[in-house]
PDB file of C-alpha atoms in Angstrom:
ATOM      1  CA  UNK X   1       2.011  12.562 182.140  1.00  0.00           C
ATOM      2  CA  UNK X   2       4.514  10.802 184.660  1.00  0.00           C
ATOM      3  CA  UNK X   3       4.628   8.034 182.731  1.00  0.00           C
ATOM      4  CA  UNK X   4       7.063  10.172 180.083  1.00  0.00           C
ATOM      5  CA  UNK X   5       9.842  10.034 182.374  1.00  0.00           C
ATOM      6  CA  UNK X   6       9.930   6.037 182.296  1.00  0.00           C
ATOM      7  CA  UNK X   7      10.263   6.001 178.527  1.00  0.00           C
ATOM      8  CA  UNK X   8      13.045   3.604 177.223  1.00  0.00           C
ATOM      9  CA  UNK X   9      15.166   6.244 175.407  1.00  0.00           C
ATOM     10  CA  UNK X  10      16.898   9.860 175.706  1.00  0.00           C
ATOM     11  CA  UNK X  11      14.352  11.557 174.611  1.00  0.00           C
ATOM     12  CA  UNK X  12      12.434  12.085 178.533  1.00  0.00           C
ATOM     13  CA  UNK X  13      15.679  13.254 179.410  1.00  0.00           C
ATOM     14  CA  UNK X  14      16.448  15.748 176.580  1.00  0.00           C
ATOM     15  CA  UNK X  15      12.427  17.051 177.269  1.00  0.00           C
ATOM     16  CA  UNK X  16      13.281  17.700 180.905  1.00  0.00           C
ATOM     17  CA  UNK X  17      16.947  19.116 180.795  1.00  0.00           C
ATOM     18  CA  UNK X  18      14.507  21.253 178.360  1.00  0.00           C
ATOM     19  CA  UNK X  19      12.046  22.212 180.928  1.00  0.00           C
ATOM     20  CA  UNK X  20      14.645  23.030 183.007  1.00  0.00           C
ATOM     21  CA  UNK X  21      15.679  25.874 181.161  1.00  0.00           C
ATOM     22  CA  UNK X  22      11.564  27.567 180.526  1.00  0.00           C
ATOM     23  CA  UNK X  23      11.106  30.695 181.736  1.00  0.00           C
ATOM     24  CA  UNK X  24       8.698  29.564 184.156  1.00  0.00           C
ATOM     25  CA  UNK X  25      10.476  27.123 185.790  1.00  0.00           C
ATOM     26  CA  UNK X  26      13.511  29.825 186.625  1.00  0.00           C
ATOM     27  CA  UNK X  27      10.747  32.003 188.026  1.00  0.00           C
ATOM     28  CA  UNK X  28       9.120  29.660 190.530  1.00  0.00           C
ATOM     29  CA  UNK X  29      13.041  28.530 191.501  1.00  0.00           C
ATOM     30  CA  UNK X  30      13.595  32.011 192.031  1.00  0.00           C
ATOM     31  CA  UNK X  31      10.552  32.325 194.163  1.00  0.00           C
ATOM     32  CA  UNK X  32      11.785  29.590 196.268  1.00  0.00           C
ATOM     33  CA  UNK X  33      15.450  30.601 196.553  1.00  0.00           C
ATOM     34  CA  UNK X  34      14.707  34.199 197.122  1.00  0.00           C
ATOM     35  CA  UNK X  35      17.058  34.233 199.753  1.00  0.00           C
ATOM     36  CA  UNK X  36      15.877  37.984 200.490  1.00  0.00           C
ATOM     37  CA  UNK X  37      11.687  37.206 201.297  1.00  0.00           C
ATOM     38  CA  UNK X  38       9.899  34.505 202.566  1.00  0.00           C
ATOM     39  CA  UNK X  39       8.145  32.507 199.801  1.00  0.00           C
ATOM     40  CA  UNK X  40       4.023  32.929 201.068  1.00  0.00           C
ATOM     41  CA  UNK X  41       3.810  29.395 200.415  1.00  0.00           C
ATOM     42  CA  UNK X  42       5.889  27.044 202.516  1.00  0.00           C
ATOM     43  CA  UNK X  43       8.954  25.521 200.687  1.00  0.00           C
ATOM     44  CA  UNK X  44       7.953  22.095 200.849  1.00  0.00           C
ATOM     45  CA  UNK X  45       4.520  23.232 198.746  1.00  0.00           C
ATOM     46  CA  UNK X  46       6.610  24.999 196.666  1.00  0.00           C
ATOM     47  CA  UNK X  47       8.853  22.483 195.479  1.00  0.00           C
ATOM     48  CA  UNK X  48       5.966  19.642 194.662  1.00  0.00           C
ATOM     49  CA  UNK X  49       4.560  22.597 192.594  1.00  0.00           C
ATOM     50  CA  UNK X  50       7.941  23.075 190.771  1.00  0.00           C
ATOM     51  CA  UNK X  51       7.637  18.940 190.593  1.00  0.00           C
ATOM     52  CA  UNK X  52       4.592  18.807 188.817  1.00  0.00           C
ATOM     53  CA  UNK X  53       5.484  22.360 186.906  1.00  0.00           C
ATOM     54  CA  UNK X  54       8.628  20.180 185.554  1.00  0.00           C
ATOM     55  CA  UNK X  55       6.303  17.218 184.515  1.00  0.00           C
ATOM     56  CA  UNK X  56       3.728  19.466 182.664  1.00  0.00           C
ATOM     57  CA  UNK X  57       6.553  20.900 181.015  1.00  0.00           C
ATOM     58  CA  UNK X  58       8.133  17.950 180.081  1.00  0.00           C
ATOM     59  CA  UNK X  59       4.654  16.571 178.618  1.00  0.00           C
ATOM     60  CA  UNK X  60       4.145  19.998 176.717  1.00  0.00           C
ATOM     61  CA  UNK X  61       7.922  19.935 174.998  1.00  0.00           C
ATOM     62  CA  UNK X  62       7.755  15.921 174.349  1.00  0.00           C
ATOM     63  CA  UNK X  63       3.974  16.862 172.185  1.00  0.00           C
ATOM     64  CA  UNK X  64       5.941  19.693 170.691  1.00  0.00           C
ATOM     65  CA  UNK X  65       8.605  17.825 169.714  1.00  0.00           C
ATOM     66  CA  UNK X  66       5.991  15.115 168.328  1.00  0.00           C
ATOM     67  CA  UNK X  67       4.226  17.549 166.047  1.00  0.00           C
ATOM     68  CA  UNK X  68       7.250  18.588 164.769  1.00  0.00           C
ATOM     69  CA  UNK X  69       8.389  15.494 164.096  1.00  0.00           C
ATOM     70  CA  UNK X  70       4.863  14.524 162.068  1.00  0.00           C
ATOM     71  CA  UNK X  71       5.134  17.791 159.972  1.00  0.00           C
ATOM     72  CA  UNK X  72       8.978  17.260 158.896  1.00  0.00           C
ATOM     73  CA  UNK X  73       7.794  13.601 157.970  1.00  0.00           C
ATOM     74  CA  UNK X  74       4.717  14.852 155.918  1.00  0.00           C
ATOM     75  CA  UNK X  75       7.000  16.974 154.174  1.00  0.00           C
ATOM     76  CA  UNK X  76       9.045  14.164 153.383  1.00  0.00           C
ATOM     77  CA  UNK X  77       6.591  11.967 152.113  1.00  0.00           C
ATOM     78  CA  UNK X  78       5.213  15.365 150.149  1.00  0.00           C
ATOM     79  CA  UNK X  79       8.384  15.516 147.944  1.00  0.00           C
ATOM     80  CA  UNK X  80       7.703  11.593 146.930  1.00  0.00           C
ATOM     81  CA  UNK X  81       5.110  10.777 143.996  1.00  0.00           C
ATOM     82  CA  UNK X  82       2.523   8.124 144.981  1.00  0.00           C
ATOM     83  CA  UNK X  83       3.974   5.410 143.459  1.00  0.00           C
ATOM     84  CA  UNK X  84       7.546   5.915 145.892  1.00  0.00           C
ATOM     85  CA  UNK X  85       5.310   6.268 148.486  1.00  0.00           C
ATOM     86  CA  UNK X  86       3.476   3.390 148.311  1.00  0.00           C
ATOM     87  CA  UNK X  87       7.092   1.254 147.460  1.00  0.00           C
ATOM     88  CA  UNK X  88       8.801   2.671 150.541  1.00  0.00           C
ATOM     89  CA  UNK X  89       5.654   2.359 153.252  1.00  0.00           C
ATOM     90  CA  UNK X  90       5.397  -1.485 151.970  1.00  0.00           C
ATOM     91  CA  UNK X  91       8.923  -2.007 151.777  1.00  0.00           C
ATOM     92  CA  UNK X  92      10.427  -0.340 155.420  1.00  0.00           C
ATOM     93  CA  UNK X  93       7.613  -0.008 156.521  1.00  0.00           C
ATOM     94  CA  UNK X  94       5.260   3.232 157.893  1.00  0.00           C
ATOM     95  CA  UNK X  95       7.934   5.445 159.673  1.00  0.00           C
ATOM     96  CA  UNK X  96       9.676   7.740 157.299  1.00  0.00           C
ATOM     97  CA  UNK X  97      12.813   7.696 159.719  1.00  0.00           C
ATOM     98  CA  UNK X  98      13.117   3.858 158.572  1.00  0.00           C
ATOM     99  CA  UNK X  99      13.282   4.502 155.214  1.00  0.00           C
ATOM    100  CA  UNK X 100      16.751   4.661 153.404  1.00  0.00           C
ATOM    101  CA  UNK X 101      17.048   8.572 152.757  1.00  0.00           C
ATOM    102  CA  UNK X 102      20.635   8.683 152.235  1.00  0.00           C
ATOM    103  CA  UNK X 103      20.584   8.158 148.327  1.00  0.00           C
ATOM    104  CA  UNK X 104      17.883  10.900 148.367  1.00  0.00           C
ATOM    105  CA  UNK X 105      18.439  13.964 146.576  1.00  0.00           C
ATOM    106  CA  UNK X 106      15.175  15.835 146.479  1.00  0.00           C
ATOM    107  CA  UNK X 107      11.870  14.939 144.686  1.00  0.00           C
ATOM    108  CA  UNK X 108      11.286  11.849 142.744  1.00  0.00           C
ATOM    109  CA  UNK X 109      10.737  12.454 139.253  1.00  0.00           C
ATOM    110  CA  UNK X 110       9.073   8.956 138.013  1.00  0.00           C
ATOM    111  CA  UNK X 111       5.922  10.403 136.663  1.00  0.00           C
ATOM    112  CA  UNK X 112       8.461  12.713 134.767  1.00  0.00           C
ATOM    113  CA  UNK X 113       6.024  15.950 135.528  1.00  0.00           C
ATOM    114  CA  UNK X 114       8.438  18.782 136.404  1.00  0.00           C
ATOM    115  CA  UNK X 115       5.628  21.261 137.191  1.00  0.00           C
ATOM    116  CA  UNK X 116       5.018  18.590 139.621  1.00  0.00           C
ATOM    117  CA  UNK X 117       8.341  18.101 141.055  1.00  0.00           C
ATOM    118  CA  UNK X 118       8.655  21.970 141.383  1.00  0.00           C
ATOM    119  CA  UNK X 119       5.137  22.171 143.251  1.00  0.00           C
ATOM    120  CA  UNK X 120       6.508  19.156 146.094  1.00  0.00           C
ATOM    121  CA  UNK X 121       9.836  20.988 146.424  1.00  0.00           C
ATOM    122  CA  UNK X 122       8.164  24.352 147.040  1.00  0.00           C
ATOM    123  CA  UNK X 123       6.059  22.849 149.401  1.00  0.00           C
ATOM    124  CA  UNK X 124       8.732  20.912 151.314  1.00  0.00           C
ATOM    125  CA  UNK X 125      10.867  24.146 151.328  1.00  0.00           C
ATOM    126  CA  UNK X 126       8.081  25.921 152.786  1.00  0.00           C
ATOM    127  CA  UNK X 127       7.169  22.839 155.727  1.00  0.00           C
ATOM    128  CA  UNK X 128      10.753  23.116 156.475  1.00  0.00           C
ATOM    129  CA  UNK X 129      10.692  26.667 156.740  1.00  0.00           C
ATOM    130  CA  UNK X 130       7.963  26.874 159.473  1.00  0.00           C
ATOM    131  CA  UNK X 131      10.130  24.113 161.031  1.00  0.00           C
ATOM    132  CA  UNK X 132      13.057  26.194 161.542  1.00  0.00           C
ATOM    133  CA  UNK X 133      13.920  27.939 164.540  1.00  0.00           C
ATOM    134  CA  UNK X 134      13.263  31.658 164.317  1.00  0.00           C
ATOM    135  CA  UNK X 135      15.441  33.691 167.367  1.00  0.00           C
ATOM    136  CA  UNK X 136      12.525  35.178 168.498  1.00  0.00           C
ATOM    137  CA  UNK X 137       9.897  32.796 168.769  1.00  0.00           C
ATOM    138  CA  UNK X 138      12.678  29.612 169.478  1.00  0.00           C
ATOM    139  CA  UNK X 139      11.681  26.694 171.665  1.00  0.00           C
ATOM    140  CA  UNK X 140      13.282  27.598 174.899  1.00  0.00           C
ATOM    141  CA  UNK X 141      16.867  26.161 174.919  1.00  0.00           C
ATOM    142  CA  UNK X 142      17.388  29.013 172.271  1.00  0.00           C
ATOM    143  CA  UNK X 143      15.673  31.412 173.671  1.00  0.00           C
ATOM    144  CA  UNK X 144      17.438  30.727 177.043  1.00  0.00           C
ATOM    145  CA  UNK X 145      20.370  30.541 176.273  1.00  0.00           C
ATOM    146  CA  UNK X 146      20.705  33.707 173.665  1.00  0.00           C
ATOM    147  CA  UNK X 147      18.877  35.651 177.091  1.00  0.00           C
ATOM    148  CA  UNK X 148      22.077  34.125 178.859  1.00  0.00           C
ATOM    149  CA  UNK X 149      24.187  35.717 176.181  1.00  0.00           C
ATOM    150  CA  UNK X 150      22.612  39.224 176.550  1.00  0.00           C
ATOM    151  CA  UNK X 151      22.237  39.229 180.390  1.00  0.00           C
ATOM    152  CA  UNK X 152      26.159  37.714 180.572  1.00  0.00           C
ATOM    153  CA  UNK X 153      27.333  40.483 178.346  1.00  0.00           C
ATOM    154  CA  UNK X 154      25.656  43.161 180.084  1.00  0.00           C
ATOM    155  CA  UNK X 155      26.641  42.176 183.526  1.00  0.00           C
ATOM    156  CA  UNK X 156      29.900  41.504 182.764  1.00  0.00           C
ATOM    157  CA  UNK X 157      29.890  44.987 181.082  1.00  0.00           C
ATOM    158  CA  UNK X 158      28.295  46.844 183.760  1.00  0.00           C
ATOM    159  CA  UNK X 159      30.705  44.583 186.283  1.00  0.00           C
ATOM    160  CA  UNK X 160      33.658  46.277 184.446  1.00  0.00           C
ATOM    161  CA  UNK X 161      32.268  49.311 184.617  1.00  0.00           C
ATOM    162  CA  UNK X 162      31.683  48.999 188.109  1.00  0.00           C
ATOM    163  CA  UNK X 163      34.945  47.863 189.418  1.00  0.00           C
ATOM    164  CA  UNK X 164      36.747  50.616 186.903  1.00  0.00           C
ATOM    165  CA  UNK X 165      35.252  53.687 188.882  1.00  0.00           C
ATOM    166  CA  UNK X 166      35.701  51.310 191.844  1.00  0.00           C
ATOM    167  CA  UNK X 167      39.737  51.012 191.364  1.00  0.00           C
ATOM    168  CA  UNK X 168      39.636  54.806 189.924  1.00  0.00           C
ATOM    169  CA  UNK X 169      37.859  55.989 193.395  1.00  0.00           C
ATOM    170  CA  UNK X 170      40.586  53.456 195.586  1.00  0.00           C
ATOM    171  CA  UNK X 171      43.246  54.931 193.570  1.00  0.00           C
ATOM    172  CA  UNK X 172      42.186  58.544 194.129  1.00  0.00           C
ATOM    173  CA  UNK X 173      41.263  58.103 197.458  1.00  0.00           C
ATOM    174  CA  UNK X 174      45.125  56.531 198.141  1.00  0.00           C
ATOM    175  CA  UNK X 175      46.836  59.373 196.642  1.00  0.00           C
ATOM    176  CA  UNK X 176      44.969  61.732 198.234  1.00  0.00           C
ATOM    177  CA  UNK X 177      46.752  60.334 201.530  1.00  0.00           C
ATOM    178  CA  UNK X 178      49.782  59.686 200.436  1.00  0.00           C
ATOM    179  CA  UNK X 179      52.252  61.993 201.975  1.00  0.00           C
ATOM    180  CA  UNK X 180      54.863  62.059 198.188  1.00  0.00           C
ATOM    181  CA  UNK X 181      51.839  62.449 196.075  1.00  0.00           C
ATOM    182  CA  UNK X 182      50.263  65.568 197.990  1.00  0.00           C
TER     183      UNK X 182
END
């Protein structure tokens, strides 16, 4: 697992700005910046824990991201007949993100089957489908940050609220002394 943070490429990073952002990594920092109660481990302990947390974390995201990857390219190669699929793996070569897909327009139709066609579109719609984020079961950047949202908007509401009965109470309580308005 450590060695996916000295990968050549963006990717480690993008995995563990990720991680950064899981639910359970903002509970064990909160555990160790609870400013109010002592942590009942000490904080050194803690934060090699919240080390290795971030690494297992990393690992499990990069494997996501993997298997996502492999079922958006087997959809890919779904919508292909044979034949294309053969051409293009000999030609550029066994990874589908080599291959020139920006004449590509949907499903080959060489064996000139439409039934066919229809089938591998229907399946790729439905691969791409499960590949889409749904709100409530997103990956956690989505999840975190539409959490933020919520918790942002209600603070901020319940903030205003607050500091309107605060200013009503200071303004109530100042012209109850003032000598012109009593």
């Amino acid at each position: 697992m450590v060695t996916l943070l000295h990968l050549p490429s963006s990717s480690p990073l993008l995995h563990t700005s990720l991680a950064h952002l899981t639910p359970e990594l903002i509970a064990v920092e909160g555990i160790i910046e609870c400013p109010g109660r002592r942590p009942r481990l000490p904080t050194e302990l803690m934060l090699i824990v919240r080390t290795h947390l971030i690494i297992a974390l990393s690992a499990c995201l990069a494997e996501e991201s993997n298997d996502t990857l492999a079922a958006y390219s087997c959809s890919l190669i779904a919508l292909l007949c044979s034949d294309c699929t053969s051409y293009n793996t000999d030609i550029y070569g066994g990874n589908v993100f080599d291959w020139p897909w920006d004449q590509f327009s949907g499903p080959c139709l060489c064996e000139g089957d439409i039934d066919d066609c229809i089938a591998r579109t229907q399946t790729f719609t439905d691969h791409i489908t499960k590949l889409q984020c749904d709100p409530a079961s997103a990956p956690y950047l989505f999840r975190h940050m539409e959490l933020s949202a919520s918790r942002r908007d209600r603070t901020n509401a319940e903030e205003d609220e607050t500091n309107f009965h605060k200013r009503i109470a200071a303004i109530q309580s100042a012209a109850s002394r003032s000598p012109i308005l009593s």
